[in-house]
Short mmCIF file of C-alpha atoms in Angstrom, two decimals:
data_model
loop_
_atom_site.label_atom_id
_atom_site.label_comp_id
_atom_site.label_asym_id
_atom_site.label_seq_id
_atom_site.Cartn_x
_atom_site.Cartn_y
_atom_site.Cartn_z
CA MET J 1 101.69 271.35 77.17
CA LYS J 2 102.93 267.83 76.55
CA GLU J 3 106.32 268.72 77.91
CA ASP J 4 104.67 270.16 81.02
CA GLY J 5 102.62 267.00 81.36
CA ARG J 6 105.75 264.82 81.11
CA ALA J 7 107.45 267.03 83.67
CA GLY J 8 104.47 266.72 85.96
CA ARG J 9 104.41 262.94 85.59
CA GLY J 10 108.14 262.83 86.19
CA VAL J 11 107.83 264.83 89.39
CA GLY J 12 104.96 262.64 90.54
CA ALA J 13 106.90 259.46 89.83
CA GLY J 14 109.94 260.87 91.58
CA ALA J 15 107.84 261.76 94.63
CA ALA J 16 106.27 258.29 94.75
CA LEU J 17 109.58 256.42 94.66
CA PRO J 18 110.61 256.92 98.34
CA GLN J 19 107.26 255.68 99.63
CA PRO J 20 107.87 251.93 99.06
CA SER J 21 111.38 252.14 100.55
CA ALA J 22 110.04 253.98 103.60
CA GLY J 23 107.28 251.38 103.95
CA VAL J 24 109.78 248.53 103.69
CA HIS J 25 111.99 250.24 106.24
CA ASP J 26 109.07 250.65 108.67
CA GLU J 27 108.05 247.03 108.15
CA GLN J 28 111.61 245.89 108.89
CA GLU J 29 111.65 247.97 112.07
CA ASP J 30 108.31 246.48 113.16
CA GLU J 31 109.62 243.00 112.47
CA ASP J 32 112.79 243.62 114.48
CA ALA J 33 110.69 245.04 117.31
CA ILE J 34 108.57 241.87 117.40
CA VAL J 35 111.67 239.67 117.39
CA ASN J 36 113.24 241.68 120.22
CA ARG J 37 110.01 241.52 122.20
CA ILE J 38 109.82 237.72 121.85
CA SER J 39 113.49 237.30 122.79
CA LEU J 40 113.04 239.57 125.80
CA PHE J 41 110.00 237.56 126.94
CA LEU J 42 111.97 234.29 126.69
CA SER J 43 114.88 235.85 128.59
CA THR J 44 112.52 237.06 131.32
CA PHE J 45 111.00 233.58 131.61
CA THR J 46 114.50 232.07 131.89
CA LEU J 47 115.40 234.53 134.62
CA ALA J 48 112.20 233.62 136.48
CA VAL J 49 113.10 229.92 136.24
CA SER J 50 116.55 230.71 137.64
CA ALA J 51 114.99 232.57 140.56
CA GLY J 52 112.64 229.67 141.19
CA ALA J 53 115.52 227.18 141.18
CA VAL J 54 117.39 229.30 143.72
CA LEU J 55 114.34 229.78 145.97
CA LEU J 56 113.40 226.09 145.97
CA LEU J 57 116.40 225.19 148.12
CA PRO J 58 115.47 227.54 151.01
CA PHE J 59 111.82 226.56 150.56
CA SER J 60 112.72 222.89 151.04
CA ILE J 61 114.67 223.66 154.20
CA ILE J 62 111.87 225.81 155.65
CA SER J 63 109.28 223.15 154.79
CA ASN J 64 111.30 220.51 156.60
CA GLU J 65 111.50 222.61 159.77
CA ILE J 66 107.79 223.47 159.64
CA LEU J 67 106.82 219.81 159.33
CA LEU J 68 109.08 218.99 162.27
CA SER J 69 107.53 221.74 164.39
CA PHE J 70 103.88 220.96 163.49
CA PRO J 71 103.76 217.29 162.45
CA GLN J 72 100.02 216.80 163.10
CA ASN J 73 98.71 220.17 161.98
CA TYR J 74 95.80 219.79 159.55
CA TYR J 75 96.50 223.03 157.67
CA ILE J 76 99.98 222.01 156.53
CA GLN J 77 99.23 218.48 155.39
CA TRP J 78 99.60 219.67 151.79
CA LEU J 79 103.25 220.39 152.54
CA ASN J 80 104.95 217.03 152.02
CA GLY J 81 107.87 215.41 150.27
CA SER J 82 105.82 214.55 147.21
CA LEU J 83 104.95 218.21 146.60
CA ILE J 84 108.52 219.44 147.00
CA HIS J 85 109.85 216.57 144.90
CA GLY J 86 107.41 217.54 142.15
CA LEU J 87 108.54 221.17 142.36
CA TRP J 88 112.16 220.09 141.97
CA ASN J 89 111.19 217.99 138.94
CA LEU J 90 109.42 221.01 137.42
CA ALA J 91 112.45 223.21 138.12
CA SER J 92 114.68 220.69 136.40
CA LEU J 93 112.26 220.37 133.47
CA PHE J 94 111.96 224.12 132.90
CA SER J 95 115.71 224.58 133.35
CA ASN J 96 116.30 222.02 130.62
CA LEU J 97 113.67 223.70 128.46
CA CYS J 98 115.21 227.15 128.88
CA LEU J 99 118.81 226.03 128.54
CA PHE J 100 118.46 223.77 125.50
CA VAL J 101 115.40 225.17 123.69
CA LEU J 102 114.24 228.66 124.63
CA MET J 103 117.58 230.44 124.94
CA PRO J 104 119.07 228.96 121.74
CA PHE J 105 115.79 229.78 120.00
CA ALA J 106 115.95 233.39 121.25
CA PHE J 107 119.55 233.78 120.08
CA PHE J 108 119.07 232.22 116.65
CA PHE J 109 115.74 234.02 116.20
CA LEU J 110 117.45 237.31 116.96
CA GLU J 111 120.26 236.66 114.47
CA SER J 112 118.12 235.11 111.72
CA GLU J 113 117.13 236.86 108.52
CA GLY J 114 115.40 234.07 106.58
CA PHE J 115 116.77 231.77 103.92
CA ALA J 116 117.77 233.22 100.59
CA GLY J 117 115.01 232.95 97.99
CA LEU J 118 112.18 232.93 100.52
CA LYS J 119 109.91 235.82 101.32
CA LYS J 120 111.26 237.82 104.23
CA GLY J 121 109.21 238.00 107.37
CA ILE J 122 108.61 236.45 110.78
CA ARG J 123 107.76 233.03 109.31
CA ALA J 124 111.01 232.90 107.35
CA ARG J 125 113.00 233.79 110.46
CA ILE J 126 111.16 231.16 112.52
CA LEU J 127 111.89 228.54 109.85
CA GLU J 128 115.59 229.37 109.83
CA THR J 129 115.66 229.30 113.64
CA LEU J 130 114.03 225.86 113.81
CA VAL J 131 116.49 224.47 111.27
CA MET J 132 119.39 225.84 113.32
CA LEU J 133 117.93 224.29 116.49
CA ILE J 134 117.65 220.89 114.82
CA LEU J 135 121.24 221.09 113.62
CA LEU J 136 122.38 222.14 117.10
CA ALA J 137 120.50 219.22 118.69
CA LEU J 138 122.11 216.77 116.25
CA LEU J 139 125.53 218.26 117.01
CA ILE J 140 125.09 217.93 120.79
CA LEU J 141 123.69 214.41 120.42
CA GLY J 142 126.69 213.39 118.32
CA ILE J 143 129.16 214.91 120.81
CA VAL J 144 127.54 213.04 123.72
CA TRP J 145 127.55 209.78 121.78
CA VAL J 146 131.23 210.15 120.94
CA ALA J 147 132.06 211.03 124.54
CA SER J 148 130.06 208.04 125.81
CA ALA J 149 131.80 205.73 123.36
CA LEU J 150 135.22 206.96 124.49
CA ILE J 151 134.45 206.76 128.23
CA ASP J 152 132.12 203.76 128.56
CA ASN J 153 132.01 201.72 125.39
CA ASP J 154 129.48 199.00 126.17
CA ALA J 155 126.07 198.04 124.84
CA ALA J 156 124.14 199.16 127.94
CA SER J 157 125.72 202.61 127.86
CA MET J 158 124.99 203.14 124.18
CA GLU J 159 121.43 201.82 124.58
CA SER J 160 120.72 204.25 127.42
CA LEU J 161 121.42 207.19 125.12
CA TYR J 162 118.34 206.30 123.09
CA ASP J 163 116.20 206.93 126.17
CA LEU J 164 116.09 210.71 125.78
CA TRP J 165 113.59 211.52 128.53
CA GLU J 166 114.79 209.18 131.31
CA PHE J 167 118.52 209.25 130.74
CA TYR J 168 119.81 211.57 128.04
CA LEU J 169 118.30 214.88 129.20
CA PRO J 170 119.07 214.35 132.93
CA TYR J 171 122.59 213.30 131.98
CA LEU J 172 123.02 216.38 129.81
CA TYR J 173 121.64 218.62 132.55
CA SER J 174 124.02 217.00 135.04
CA CYS J 175 126.92 217.92 132.76
CA ILE J 176 125.71 221.52 132.69
CA SER J 177 125.38 221.46 136.50
CA LEU J 178 128.94 220.18 136.74
CA MET J 179 130.15 223.05 134.58
CA GLY J 180 128.14 225.43 136.75
CA CYS J 181 129.73 223.95 139.89
CA LEU J 182 133.20 224.53 138.50
CA LEU J 183 132.19 228.08 137.60
CA LEU J 184 130.75 228.60 141.10
CA LEU J 185 133.92 227.30 142.72
CA LEU J 186 135.83 229.83 140.63
CA CYS J 187 133.48 232.78 141.14
CA THR J 188 132.51 232.41 144.81
CA PRO J 189 135.96 233.11 146.37
CA VAL J 190 136.35 236.14 144.11
CA GLY J 191 132.86 237.31 145.02
CA LEU J 192 133.49 236.89 148.76
CA SER J 193 136.48 239.20 148.49
CA ARG J 194 134.64 241.68 146.28
CA MET J 195 131.50 241.95 148.45
CA PHE J 196 133.19 244.41 150.81
CA THR J 197 134.16 246.69 147.91
CA VAL J 198 130.71 246.52 146.33
CA MET J 199 128.89 247.27 149.58
CA GLY J 200 131.33 250.10 150.24
CA GLN J 201 130.31 251.65 146.93
CA LEU J 202 126.58 251.26 147.61
CA LEU J 203 126.55 252.50 151.22
CA VAL J 204 127.51 255.86 152.67
CA LYS J 205 130.80 255.71 154.54
CA PRO J 206 131.26 257.46 157.90
CA THR J 207 132.69 260.99 157.69
CA ILE J 208 135.64 260.78 160.07
CA LEU J 209 137.96 263.83 159.99
CA GLU J 210 136.43 264.92 156.67
CA ASP J 211 134.96 268.27 155.70
CA LEU J 212 132.35 267.49 153.04
CA ASP J 213 131.42 271.16 152.55
CA GLU J 214 134.98 272.02 151.63
CA GLN J 215 135.26 269.06 149.24
CA ILE J 216 131.97 270.00 147.55
CA TYR J 217 133.14 273.62 147.22
CA ILE J 218 136.42 272.54 145.60
CA ILE J 219 134.74 270.12 143.21
CA THR J 220 132.19 272.82 142.24
CA LEU J 221 135.00 275.23 141.36
CA GLU J 222 136.66 272.50 139.29
CA GLU J 223 133.38 271.81 137.49
CA GLU J 224 132.89 275.49 136.66
CA ALA J 225 136.46 275.76 135.38
CA LEU J 226 136.01 272.77 133.09
CA GLN J 227 132.71 274.16 131.83
CA ARG J 228 134.36 277.49 130.96
CA ARG J 229 137.16 275.71 129.12
CA LEU J 230 134.59 273.74 127.12
CA ASN J 231 132.70 276.88 126.20
CA GLY J 232 135.89 278.61 125.08
CA LEU J 233 137.11 275.83 122.78
CA SER J 234 136.18 275.78 119.13
CA SER J 235 134.32 272.82 117.64
CA SER J 236 137.32 271.96 115.45
CA VAL J 237 139.36 270.71 118.40
CA GLU J 238 137.42 267.48 118.79
CA HIS J 239 140.12 265.58 120.70
CA ASN J 240 140.40 268.15 123.48
CA ILE J 241 136.63 268.52 123.69
CA THR J 242 136.18 264.76 124.16
CA GLU J 243 138.79 264.63 126.93
CA LEU J 244 137.26 267.63 128.71
CA GLU J 245 133.74 266.16 128.48
CA GLN J 246 134.97 262.89 129.98
CA GLU J 247 136.74 264.75 132.77
CA LEU J 248 133.63 266.86 133.38
CA ASP J 249 131.47 263.72 133.65
CA ASN J 250 133.88 262.26 136.22
CA VAL J 251 133.77 265.48 138.23
CA LYS J 252 129.96 265.52 138.18
CA THR J 253 129.85 261.89 139.32
CA LEU J 254 132.19 262.66 142.21
CA LYS J 255 130.12 265.71 143.14
CA THR J 256 126.94 263.61 143.17
CA LYS J 257 128.57 261.09 145.53
CA LEU J 258 129.75 263.84 147.87
CA GLU J 259 126.29 265.43 147.93
CA ARG J 260 124.73 262.04 148.70
CA ARG J 261 127.14 261.57 151.60
CA LYS J 262 126.26 265.02 152.90
CA LYS J 263 122.49 264.43 152.72
CA ALA J 264 122.74 261.04 154.47
CA SER J 265 121.59 260.95 158.07
CA ALA J 266 123.91 260.29 160.97
CA TRP J 267 122.31 256.87 161.51
CA GLU J 268 123.01 255.86 157.92
CA ARG J 269 126.61 257.06 158.05
CA ASN J 270 127.66 255.89 161.50
CA LEU J 271 125.51 252.81 162.08
CA VAL J 272 124.39 251.16 158.83
CA TYR J 273 127.82 251.03 157.17
CA PRO J 274 129.70 249.47 160.17
CA ALA J 275 126.82 247.06 160.84
CA VAL J 276 126.74 245.83 157.24
CA MET J 277 130.52 245.41 157.13
CA VAL J 278 130.53 243.45 160.40
CA LEU J 279 127.66 241.28 159.10
CA LEU J 280 129.57 240.58 155.88
CA LEU J 281 132.65 239.66 157.88
CA ILE J 282 130.66 237.27 160.08
CA GLU J 283 128.93 235.61 157.11
CA THR J 284 132.21 235.21 155.23
CA SER J 285 133.92 233.75 158.29
CA ILE J 286 131.09 231.28 158.93
CA SER J 287 131.02 230.25 155.26
CA VAL J 288 134.77 229.60 155.18
CA LEU J 289 134.61 227.75 158.51
CA LEU J 290 131.75 225.49 157.36
CA VAL J 291 133.49 224.74 154.09
CA ALA J 292 136.75 223.91 155.89
CA CYS J 293 134.96 221.62 158.37
CA ASN J 294 133.05 219.83 155.62
CA ILE J 295 136.22 219.32 153.57
CA LEU J 296 137.92 217.78 156.59
CA CYS J 297 134.91 215.50 157.12
CA LEU J 298 135.03 214.41 153.48
CA LEU J 299 138.74 213.65 153.75
CA ILE J 300 138.50 211.74 157.04
CA ASP J 301 135.04 210.12 157.00
CA GLU J 302 134.03 208.32 153.80
CA THR J 303 130.39 208.15 154.92
CA ALA J 304 130.18 211.96 154.78
CA MET J 305 130.30 211.90 150.98
CA PRO J 306 127.03 212.86 149.21
CA LYS J 307 125.27 209.63 148.29
CA GLY J 308 122.49 210.93 146.06
CA THR J 309 119.41 209.11 147.43
CA ARG J 310 120.83 208.59 150.95
CA GLY J 311 119.65 210.88 153.71
CA PRO J 312 116.66 211.76 155.89
CA GLY J 313 113.36 212.44 154.20
CA ILE J 314 111.48 215.69 154.58
CA GLY J 315 109.90 216.14 157.99
CA ASN J 316 111.90 213.29 159.56
CA ALA J 317 115.01 215.05 160.91
CA SER J 318 116.34 218.56 161.23
CA LEU J 319 119.13 219.65 158.94
CA SER J 320 121.01 221.36 161.75
CA ALA J 321 121.85 220.59 165.34
CA PHE J 322 120.52 224.05 166.25
CA GLY J 323 117.07 223.35 164.81
CA PHE J 324 115.17 226.20 163.23
CA VAL J 325 117.90 228.74 164.03
CA GLY J 326 120.51 226.62 162.30
CA ALA J 327 118.24 226.13 159.28
CA ALA J 328 117.70 229.91 159.06
CA LEU J 329 121.47 230.41 159.19
CA GLU J 330 121.91 227.91 156.36
CA ILE J 331 119.34 229.77 154.25
CA ILE J 332 121.14 233.07 154.84
CA LEU J 333 124.45 231.49 153.88
CA ILE J 334 122.95 229.96 150.72
CA PHE J 335 121.67 233.35 149.58
CA TYR J 336 124.97 234.96 150.52
CA LEU J 337 126.91 232.39 148.49
CA MET J 338 124.62 232.92 145.49
CA VAL J 339 125.01 236.70 145.60
CA SER J 340 128.77 236.33 146.08
CA SER J 341 129.01 233.98 143.12
CA VAL J 342 127.13 236.45 140.89
CA VAL J 343 129.37 239.31 142.04
CA GLY J 344 132.44 237.16 141.47
CA PHE J 345 131.17 236.13 138.03
CA TYR J 346 130.94 239.74 136.87
CA SER J 347 134.27 240.54 138.55
CA LEU J 348 136.17 238.03 136.43
CA ARG J 349 138.05 239.65 133.58
CA PHE J 350 136.67 237.26 130.97
CA PHE J 351 133.04 238.02 131.93
CA GLY J 352 133.51 241.72 132.73
CA ASN J 353 131.94 242.77 129.43
CA PHE J 354 128.75 240.89 130.37
CA ILE J 355 127.77 243.51 132.95
CA PRO J 356 124.42 244.99 131.85
CA LYS J 357 124.19 248.77 131.61
CA LYS J 358 121.05 250.88 131.73
CA ASP J 359 119.81 251.80 128.23
CA ASP J 360 123.00 250.37 126.73
CA THR J 361 122.65 246.58 126.72
CA THR J 362 122.20 244.60 123.54
CA MET J 363 119.69 241.78 123.33
CA THR J 364 122.49 239.28 122.73
CA LYS J 365 124.17 240.34 125.97
CA ILE J 366 120.87 240.00 127.83
CA ILE J 367 120.53 236.42 126.57
CA GLY J 368 124.10 235.67 127.64
CA ASN J 369 123.42 237.04 131.12
CA CYS J 370 120.25 234.94 131.48
CA VAL J 371 122.06 231.77 130.43
CA SER J 372 124.90 232.48 132.87
CA ILE J 373 122.51 233.07 135.78
CA LEU J 374 120.60 229.88 134.86
CA VAL J 375 123.79 227.80 134.88
CA LEU J 376 124.85 229.25 138.23
CA SER J 377 121.41 228.67 139.76
CA SER J 378 121.27 225.08 138.49
CA ALA J 379 124.61 224.36 140.16
CA LEU J 380 123.76 226.01 143.49
CA PRO J 381 121.96 222.97 145.04
CA VAL J 382 124.81 220.68 143.99
CA MET J 383 127.45 222.95 145.48
CA SER J 384 125.41 223.53 148.65
CA ARG J 385 125.07 219.78 149.16
CA THR J 386 128.76 219.20 148.46
CA LEU J 387 129.80 221.90 150.93
CA GLY J 388 127.54 220.49 153.66
CA LEU J 389 124.83 223.19 153.60
CA HIS J 390 121.96 221.00 152.41
CA LYS J 391 121.45 217.31 153.23
CA LEU J 392 117.72 216.95 152.70
CA HIS J 393 116.36 213.94 150.88
CA LEU J 394 113.20 214.84 148.99
CA SER J 395 111.87 211.45 147.86
CA ASP J 396 109.47 209.20 149.69
CA THR J 397 110.51 205.74 150.85
CA SER J 398 108.27 203.96 148.40
CA ARG J 399 109.55 206.08 145.58
CA ASP J 400 113.14 205.43 146.59
CA SER J 401 112.64 201.70 146.33
CA GLU J 402 111.24 202.14 142.83
CA THR J 403 113.92 204.51 141.60
CA ALA J 404 116.68 202.37 143.05
CA LYS J 405 115.74 199.47 140.79
CA PRO J 406 117.98 199.10 137.76
CA SER J 407 116.44 199.74 134.37
CA ALA J 408 116.22 197.27 131.56
CA ASN J 409 119.48 198.42 130.02
CA GLY J 410 121.40 197.90 133.26
CA HIS J 411 121.66 201.53 134.36
CA GLN J 412 120.14 202.84 137.57
CA LYS J 413 117.69 205.71 136.98
CA ALA J 414 117.38 208.01 139.94
CA LEU J 415 117.07 211.72 140.46
#
């Protein structure tokens, strides 16, 4: 009886052993789920800030034209330069917050596990993330100080770096915008050339001298033949099975495209595709023409250079000689350039692996995509102004006189 009792206790102890490990495993999964949810929320917020930064530029242009058309209207008195200037300040503030705080926090929080010797959990991971953020901030601050000492080694320049809010953060954000401008100048020409290919893949092409029924019949026979070959192979021939499955997937994809072309209406095939291609050609031609004209103006006329605070205030002058129609054309071109830059960014070989895929995108890749879109969106107003698409001055006259005054350390502080 004692032996049976020992056996019974042994079985009970053996059955109870997996329970703690299963509980720990479930707790770890819950913790990872919370971390992923927080990182996804921060990435979504960053993407929303990027969209807001892109939309503020067309909003400023539209507001200027509305104030010109209805200068004395009571219901649009809230729409003024002070409001739009405040929105731009908020966009800059949240862009800085996302770029230097939220996105690094999301990345380090995702990769953290807690310091050795501390109890594992969300608090330990937050502590490790905050320590990493502090070290990163010290590293960036040291790099900027060294760069400032090498470029402009004077007392006023070094003193201005201590003014984090008024000088350091705008200066750092300007450096990021400069990097984004260089990236935009690299991506936009590639995107302009790739837009025709991308739209050709999304739209249904006209069926000229093509028999879709015959093509679908042939591809169906090929699909059935591949399926029979797969059913006849044994499971030991893994290499051949993998190749046949890949070939069968390609055949099914081609069959789906052919069926979509067959189901498309005549209007979609014969009108939408040519109209979109002609529209893309017109927009690309106008963009290249405007850029070429602005470059010539910059080379010939020195006064055409962007001067920062120089320019007409909101509601004082139209941005285009064609009035509201010209402003609408500028807005369309700005959106077209932004979409082209994003397409060109993902078309570059170095960033090709960044393309998100449905149900197959890691959280780290999502963070990288959000940071890339934020950098491109922060550089869009700078590039638009440089290329002659946006010459609106958002500050009031009284504010200009205040911001034009030099600060105590000898440096001019102006947005």
